[in-house]
PDB file of C-alpha atoms in Angstrom:
ATOM      1  CA  ALA V1253      61.022 -13.164 -15.459  1.00  0.00           C
ATOM      2  CA  GLY V1254      63.411 -11.858 -16.934  1.00  0.00           C
ATOM      3  CA  ARG V1255      62.505  -8.023 -16.884  1.00  0.00           C
ATOM      4  CA  CYS V1256      61.750  -5.670 -14.012  1.00  0.00           C
ATOM      5  CA  SER V1257      58.353  -4.697 -13.365  1.00  0.00           C
ATOM      6  CA  ARG V1258      58.482  -1.573 -15.770  1.00  0.00           C
ATOM      7  CA  GLY V1259      59.635  -3.861 -18.594  1.00  0.00           C
ATOM      8  CA  ILE V1260      63.048  -2.964 -18.786  1.00  0.00           C
ATOM      9  CA  PRO V1261      65.363  -6.356 -19.417  1.00  0.00           C
ATOM     10  CA  LEU V1262      67.487  -7.835 -16.784  1.00  0.00           C
ATOM     11  CA  ALA V1263      70.454  -7.976 -19.404  1.00  0.00           C
ATOM     12  CA  ALA V1264      69.794  -3.882 -20.061  1.00  0.00           C
ATOM     13  CA  SER V1265      70.012  -3.344 -15.865  1.00  0.00           C
ATOM     14  CA  ALA V1266      72.725  -6.088 -15.565  1.00  0.00           C
ATOM     15  CA  ALA V1267      74.711  -3.975 -18.223  1.00  0.00           C
ATOM     16  CA  VAL V1268      73.792  -0.378 -16.162  1.00  0.00           C
ATOM     17  CA  VAL V1269      74.361  -1.711 -12.227  1.00  0.00           C
ATOM     18  CA  VAL V1270      77.943  -3.309 -13.709  1.00  0.00           C
ATOM     19  CA  ALA V1271      79.118   0.229 -15.393  1.00  0.00           C
ATOM     20  CA  CYS V1272      78.141   1.992 -11.481  1.00  0.00           C
ATOM     21  CA  GLN V1273      79.444  -0.160  -9.798  1.00  0.00           C
ATOM     22  CA  ALA V1274      82.875   0.444 -12.086  1.00  0.00           C
ATOM     23  CA  LEU V1275      82.437   4.378 -12.189  1.00  0.00           C
ATOM     24  CA  GLU V1276      82.728   3.835  -8.305  1.00  0.00           C
ATOM     25  CA  VAL V1277      85.337   1.822  -8.036  1.00  0.00           C
ATOM     26  CA  ALA V1278      87.328   4.422 -10.685  1.00  0.00           C
ATOM     27  CA  ALA V1279      86.465   6.773  -8.484  1.00  0.00           C
ATOM     28  CA  ALA V1280      87.181   5.271  -5.093  1.00  0.00           C
ATOM     29  CA  MET V1281      90.760   4.554  -6.513  1.00  0.00           C
ATOM     30  CA  SER V1282      91.916   7.019  -8.172  1.00  0.00           C
ATOM     31  CA  THR V1283      93.261   8.574  -5.607  1.00  0.00           C
ATOM     32  CA  LEU V1284      95.749   5.860  -4.952  1.00  0.00           C
ATOM     33  CA  HIS V1285      96.825   5.724  -9.151  1.00  0.00           C
ATOM     34  CA  ALA V1286      97.169   9.604  -8.788  1.00  0.00           C
ATOM     35  CA  LEU V1287      99.813   8.925  -5.335  1.00  0.00           C
ATOM     36  CA  GLY V1288     101.758   6.014  -7.787  1.00  0.00           C
ATOM     37  CA  TRP V1289     100.876   3.531  -5.375  1.00  0.00           C
ATOM     38  CA  PRO V1290      99.979   0.366  -7.465  1.00  0.00           C
ATOM     39  CA  LYS V1291     100.042  -2.297  -4.914  1.00  0.00           C
ATOM     40  CA  ALA V1292      97.831  -0.528  -2.546  1.00  0.00           C
ATOM     41  CA  PHE V1293      95.472   0.024  -5.704  1.00  0.00           C
ATOM     42  CA  VAL V1294      94.950  -3.411  -7.145  1.00  0.00           C
ATOM     43  CA  ALA V1295      94.500  -3.967  -3.068  1.00  0.00           C
ATOM     44  CA  GLY V1296      91.306  -1.593  -2.879  1.00  0.00           C
ATOM     45  CA  ILE V1297      90.422  -2.984  -6.490  1.00  0.00           C
ATOM     46  CA  ILE V1298      90.709  -6.608  -4.528  1.00  0.00           C
ATOM     47  CA  LEU V1299      89.140  -5.427  -1.430  1.00  0.00           C
ATOM     48  CA  LYS V1300      86.020  -3.684  -3.473  1.00  0.00           C
ATOM     49  CA  CYS V1301      85.281  -6.754  -4.802  1.00  0.00           C
ATOM     50  CA  ILE V1302      85.294  -9.160  -2.070  1.00  0.00           C
ATOM     51  CA  LEU V1303      83.003  -6.388  -0.098  1.00  0.00           C
ATOM     52  CA  LEU V1304      80.627  -6.816  -3.504  1.00  0.00           C
ATOM     53  CA  GLN V1305      80.325 -10.719  -2.637  1.00  0.00           C
ATOM     54  CA  VAL V1306      79.857 -10.110   0.720  1.00  0.00           C
ATOM     55  CA  ILE V1307      77.035  -7.201   0.416  1.00  0.00           C
ATOM     56  CA  LEU V1308      75.458  -9.468  -2.375  1.00  0.00           C
ATOM     57  CA  PHE V1309      75.202 -12.667  -0.083  1.00  0.00           C
ATOM     58  CA  LEU V1310      74.090 -10.730   2.783  1.00  0.00           C
ATOM     59  CA  ALA V1311      71.367  -8.741  -0.095  1.00  0.00           C
ATOM     60  CA  GLU V1312      70.377 -12.241  -1.070  1.00  0.00           C
ATOM     61  CA  GLY V1313      70.165 -13.463   2.258  1.00  0.00           C
ATOM     62  CA  VAL V1314      66.994  -9.865   3.204  1.00  0.00           C
ATOM     63  CA  LEU V1315      65.180 -11.474  -0.477  1.00  0.00           C
ATOM     64  CA  GLN V1316      64.896 -14.947   1.900  1.00  0.00           C
ATOM     65  CA  SER V1317      63.723 -13.414   5.066  1.00  0.00           C
ATOM     66  CA  ARG V1318      59.882 -13.005   5.818  1.00  0.00           C
ATOM     67  CA  SER V1319      60.950 -10.530   8.127  1.00  0.00           C
ATOM     68  CA  LEU V1320      61.109  -7.678   5.416  1.00  0.00           C
ATOM     69  CA  SER V1321      58.700  -9.294   2.789  1.00  0.00           C
ATOM     70  CA  THR V1322      56.421  -5.757   4.125  1.00  0.00           C
ATOM     71  CA  VAL V1323      58.362  -3.607   2.785  1.00  0.00           C
ATOM     72  CA  ARG V1324      58.180  -3.369  -0.912  1.00  0.00           C
ATOM     73  CA  PRO V1325      59.561  -0.809  -2.225  1.00  0.00           C
ATOM     74  CA  LEU V1326      63.033  -2.033  -0.779  1.00  0.00           C
ATOM     75  CA  ILE V1327      62.877  -5.494  -1.577  1.00  0.00           C
ATOM     76  CA  ALA V1328      62.149  -4.543  -5.584  1.00  0.00           C
ATOM     77  CA  THR V1329      65.050  -2.858  -5.703  1.00  0.00           C
ATOM     78  CA  VAL V1330      67.333  -5.054  -3.281  1.00  0.00           C
ATOM     79  CA  SER V1331      66.082  -7.485  -6.195  1.00  0.00           C
ATOM     80  CA  LEU V1332      67.019  -5.700  -9.420  1.00  0.00           C
ATOM     81  CA  TRP V1333      70.370  -5.010  -7.784  1.00  0.00           C
ATOM     82  CA  VAL V1334      70.748  -8.783  -6.985  1.00  0.00           C
ATOM     83  CA  HIS V1335      69.181 -10.493 -10.100  1.00  0.00           C
ATOM     84  CA  ALA V1336      71.225  -7.723 -12.158  1.00  0.00           C
ATOM     85  CA  ASN V1337      74.771  -8.064 -10.659  1.00  0.00           C
ATOM     86  CA  ARG V1338      74.150 -12.237 -10.295  1.00  0.00           C
ATOM     87  CA  MET V1339      73.581 -11.721 -14.518  1.00  0.00           C
ATOM     88  CA  ALA V1340      76.289  -9.968 -15.092  1.00  0.00           C
ATOM     89  CA  ARG V1341      78.733 -12.052 -13.656  1.00  0.00           C
ATOM     90  CA  ASP V1342      77.190 -15.003 -15.687  1.00  0.00           C
ATOM     91  CA  MET V1343      77.344 -13.000 -18.732  1.00  0.00           C
ATOM     92  CA  LEU V1344      81.161 -12.019 -17.904  1.00  0.00           C
ATOM     93  CA  THR V1345      81.574 -15.354 -17.884  1.00  0.00           C
ATOM     94  CA  SER V1346      80.138 -16.691 -20.586  1.00  0.00           C
ATOM     95  CA  ALA V1347      81.692 -14.204 -23.289  1.00  0.00           C
ATOM     96  CA  LEU V1348      85.185 -15.494 -21.755  1.00  0.00           C
ATOM     97  CA  ILE V1349      84.370 -18.923 -22.197  1.00  0.00           C
ATOM     98  CA  PHE V1350      82.669 -17.926 -25.644  1.00  0.00           C
ATOM     99  CA  ALA V1351      85.891 -15.517 -26.485  1.00  0.00           C
ATOM    100  CA  SER V1352      88.674 -18.706 -26.013  1.00  0.00           C
ATOM    101  CA  MET V1353      87.068 -21.178 -27.874  1.00  0.00           C
ATOM    102  CA  ALA V1354      85.928 -19.176 -30.941  1.00  0.00           C
ATOM    103  CA  PRO V1355      89.781 -18.954 -32.753  1.00  0.00           C
ATOM    104  CA  LEU V1356      89.765 -23.120 -31.848  1.00  0.00           C
ATOM    105  CA  VAL V1357      86.242 -23.700 -33.486  1.00  0.00           C
ATOM    106  CA  LEU V1358      86.888 -21.152 -36.887  1.00  0.00           C
ATOM    107  CA  VAL V1359      90.701 -23.236 -37.193  1.00  0.00           C
ATOM    108  CA  ASN V1360      88.620 -26.701 -36.831  1.00  0.00           C
ATOM    109  CA  ALA V1361      86.118 -25.263 -39.235  1.00  0.00           C
ATOM    110  CA  ILE V1362      88.759 -24.135 -41.554  1.00  0.00           C
ATOM    111  CA  ASN V1363      90.641 -27.223 -41.724  1.00  0.00           C
ATOM    112  CA  GLU V1364      87.701 -29.571 -41.678  1.00  0.00           C
ATOM    113  CA  ALA V1365      87.051 -27.674 -45.403  1.00  0.00           C
ATOM    114  CA  VAL V1366      89.908 -27.588 -46.294  1.00  0.00           C
ATOM    115  CA  CYS V1367      91.364 -31.059 -44.979  1.00  0.00           C
ATOM    116  CA  PRO V1368      87.810 -32.883 -44.109  1.00  0.00           C
ATOM    117  CA  ARG V1369      89.986 -36.216 -44.008  1.00  0.00           C
ATOM    118  CA  TYR V1370      92.598 -35.081 -41.215  1.00  0.00           C
ATOM    119  CA  ASN V1371      91.162 -33.703 -38.274  1.00  0.00           C
ATOM    120  CA  LEU V1372      93.723 -31.371 -37.239  1.00  0.00           C
ATOM    121  CA  HIS V1373      92.201 -31.646 -33.364  1.00  0.00           C
ATOM    122  CA  GLN V1374      91.954 -35.200 -33.019  1.00  0.00           C
ATOM    123  CA  MET V1375      95.746 -35.164 -34.003  1.00  0.00           C
ATOM    124  CA  LEU V1376      96.187 -32.880 -31.199  1.00  0.00           C
ATOM    125  CA  ILE V1377      94.506 -34.921 -28.676  1.00  0.00           C
ATOM    126  CA  TYR V1378      96.406 -37.942 -30.244  1.00  0.00           C
ATOM    127  CA  ARG V1379      93.436 -39.786 -31.334  1.00  0.00           C
ATOM    128  CA  SER V1380      92.184 -41.408 -34.096  1.00  0.00           C
ATOM    129  CA  ALA V1381      90.076 -40.131 -36.368  1.00  0.00           C
ATOM    130  CA  GLY V1382      88.155 -43.262 -35.771  1.00  0.00           C
ATOM    131  CA  HIS V1383      88.017 -43.890 -39.398  1.00  0.00           C
ATOM    132  CA  PRO V1384      86.964 -47.976 -40.188  1.00  0.00           C
ATOM    133  CA  GLN V1385      89.144 -50.243 -41.737  1.00  0.00           C
ATOM    134  CA  SER V1386      86.870 -52.763 -44.420  1.00  0.00           C
ATOM    135  CA  ARG V1387      87.344 -56.311 -43.623  1.00  0.00           C
ATOM    136  CA  GLU V1388      89.926 -57.062 -46.322  1.00  0.00           C
ATOM    137  CA  ALA V1389      92.599 -54.832 -45.814  1.00  0.00           C
ATOM    138  CA  ALA V1390      92.802 -55.225 -41.179  1.00  0.00           C
ATOM    139  CA  PRO V1391      95.553 -56.294 -41.123  1.00  0.00           C
ATOM    140  CA  GLY V1392      95.358 -60.355 -40.213  1.00  0.00           C
ATOM    141  CA  ALA V1393      92.262 -60.427 -43.575  1.00  0.00           C
ATOM    142  CA  GLU V1394      94.816 -61.662 -45.219  1.00  0.00           C
ATOM    143  CA  ARG V1395      95.406 -65.504 -44.002  1.00  0.00           C
ATOM    144  CA  GLY V1396      91.010 -65.464 -43.389  1.00  0.00           C
ATOM    145  CA  ASP V1397      91.255 -65.617 -39.794  1.00  0.00           C
ATOM    146  CA  GLY V1398      90.422 -61.695 -38.816  1.00  0.00           C
ATOM    147  CA  ASP V1399      92.361 -61.308 -35.630  1.00  0.00           C
ATOM    148  CA  SER V1400      95.345 -63.427 -35.677  1.00  0.00           C
ATOM    149  CA  CYS V1401      97.274 -60.580 -35.360  1.00  0.00           C
ATOM    150  CA  CYS V1402      96.256 -60.083 -32.057  1.00  0.00           C
ATOM    151  CA  SER V1403      95.748 -63.644 -30.714  1.00  0.00           C
ATOM    152  CA  ASP V1404      99.002 -64.375 -32.397  1.00  0.00           C
ATOM    153  CA  ALA V1405     101.382 -62.115 -31.203  1.00  0.00           C
ATOM    154  CA  ASP V1406     103.578 -64.198 -30.228  1.00  0.00           C
ATOM    155  CA  SER V1407     105.704 -62.953 -33.901  1.00  0.00           C
ATOM    156  CA  GLU V1408     107.680 -59.693 -33.291  1.00  0.00           C
ATOM    157  CA  ALA V1409     105.465 -58.609 -37.050  1.00  0.00           C
ATOM    158  CA  ALA V1410     102.075 -60.126 -35.255  1.00  0.00           C
ATOM    159  CA  TRP V1411     103.198 -57.853 -32.319  1.00  0.00           C
ATOM    160  CA  ALA V1412     104.058 -54.308 -33.983  1.00  0.00           C
ATOM    161  CA  GLN V1413     100.175 -54.320 -36.395  1.00  0.00           C
ATOM    162  CA  CYS V1414      99.116 -54.413 -32.923  1.00  0.00           C
ATOM    163  CA  GLN V1415     101.095 -51.311 -31.645  1.00  0.00           C
ATOM    164  CA  ALA V1416     100.071 -49.635 -34.601  1.00  0.00           C
ATOM    165  CA  GLY V1417      96.306 -49.762 -34.010  1.00  0.00           C
ATOM    166  CA  HIS V1418      95.056 -52.906 -34.931  1.00  0.00           C
ATOM    167  CA  GLN V1419      91.441 -53.368 -32.920  1.00  0.00           C
ATOM    168  CA  CYS V1420      90.431 -56.461 -31.952  1.00  0.00           C
ATOM    169  CA  SER V1421      86.769 -57.333 -31.989  1.00  0.00           C
ATOM    170  CA  SER V1422      87.291 -59.666 -28.188  1.00  0.00           C
ATOM    171  CA  VAL V1423      89.564 -58.592 -25.714  1.00  0.00           C
ATOM    172  CA  PRO V1424      93.222 -59.898 -25.698  1.00  0.00           C
ATOM    173  CA  ARG V1425      94.622 -61.622 -22.899  1.00  0.00           C
ATOM    174  CA  LEU V1426      97.700 -60.096 -22.092  1.00  0.00           C
ATOM    175  CA  VAL V1427     100.789 -62.229 -21.035  1.00  0.00           C
ATOM    176  CA  ALA V1428     104.167 -61.833 -19.697  1.00  0.00           C
ATOM    177  CA  ALA V1429     106.850 -62.968 -22.815  1.00  0.00           C
ATOM    178  CA  PRO V1430     110.905 -63.504 -22.535  1.00  0.00           C
ATOM    179  CA  GLY V1431     112.369 -59.790 -22.870  1.00  0.00           C
ATOM    180  CA  GLY V1432     109.421 -58.019 -20.511  1.00  0.00           C
ATOM    181  CA  ARG V1433     107.169 -57.251 -22.162  1.00  0.00           C
ATOM    182  CA  THR V1434     103.416 -57.678 -22.555  1.00  0.00           C
ATOM    183  CA  LEU V1435     101.846 -60.010 -25.817  1.00  0.00           C
ATOM    184  CA  SER V1436      98.429 -60.141 -25.727  1.00  0.00           C
ATOM    185  CA  THR V1437      97.293 -63.813 -26.815  1.00  0.00           C
TER     186      THR V1437
END
C-alpha cells in the first residue's frame, strides 16, 4: 500500500515529486525575481500553489472515473502523482507540528527532571498541579467537620479558604451575601 508498483517507497516518491515541482516553480518564477518584481513573484508562487491544488482535485476525480480505467499506464502515473503530493503535504504538516512542539516538550522534560514537584506547564496554563492534601491538613479538618469552610462560608476566614482553592466533597449552593459577593452554603 505504501509502495508504487516497482517497489519504490511512496515517501521517496513524494520527496522526488515535490523537489521536481519546486524546481519548476523556481524556473518559472526566476524571471520575475530577476526583474525585481517581488509582488509579482509572490503572486506567481501563490498562483502556482492554487493551480496545483485544482489539478490535484481534478486528478482525484479522474482516478475515481470508471471510463478511464482501461488506460492503465496513465492511471498508474496519475495515481502515483496524486498520492505522492498528498503524502508530501501530510509529511510537511507532521514536520511542522513536530518542530513547533519539540522545544516545549524538551523544556517540560527538563522541568520534570530538575523540579518534579513544580510543573511549569501547569503554571503557564493557570491550573493546579493537583497534589492531593491529606484529610488532616485540609482546611476545616481541625474542627473535625471536613468541609466546614465551604458550608460555613459566612465568616471572612472561611471565605478566604474557599477562594484559596479548597476542594469541597459536595457541590455548595451559592447565595448572595451583603456587600454583593456570592457565598456558598
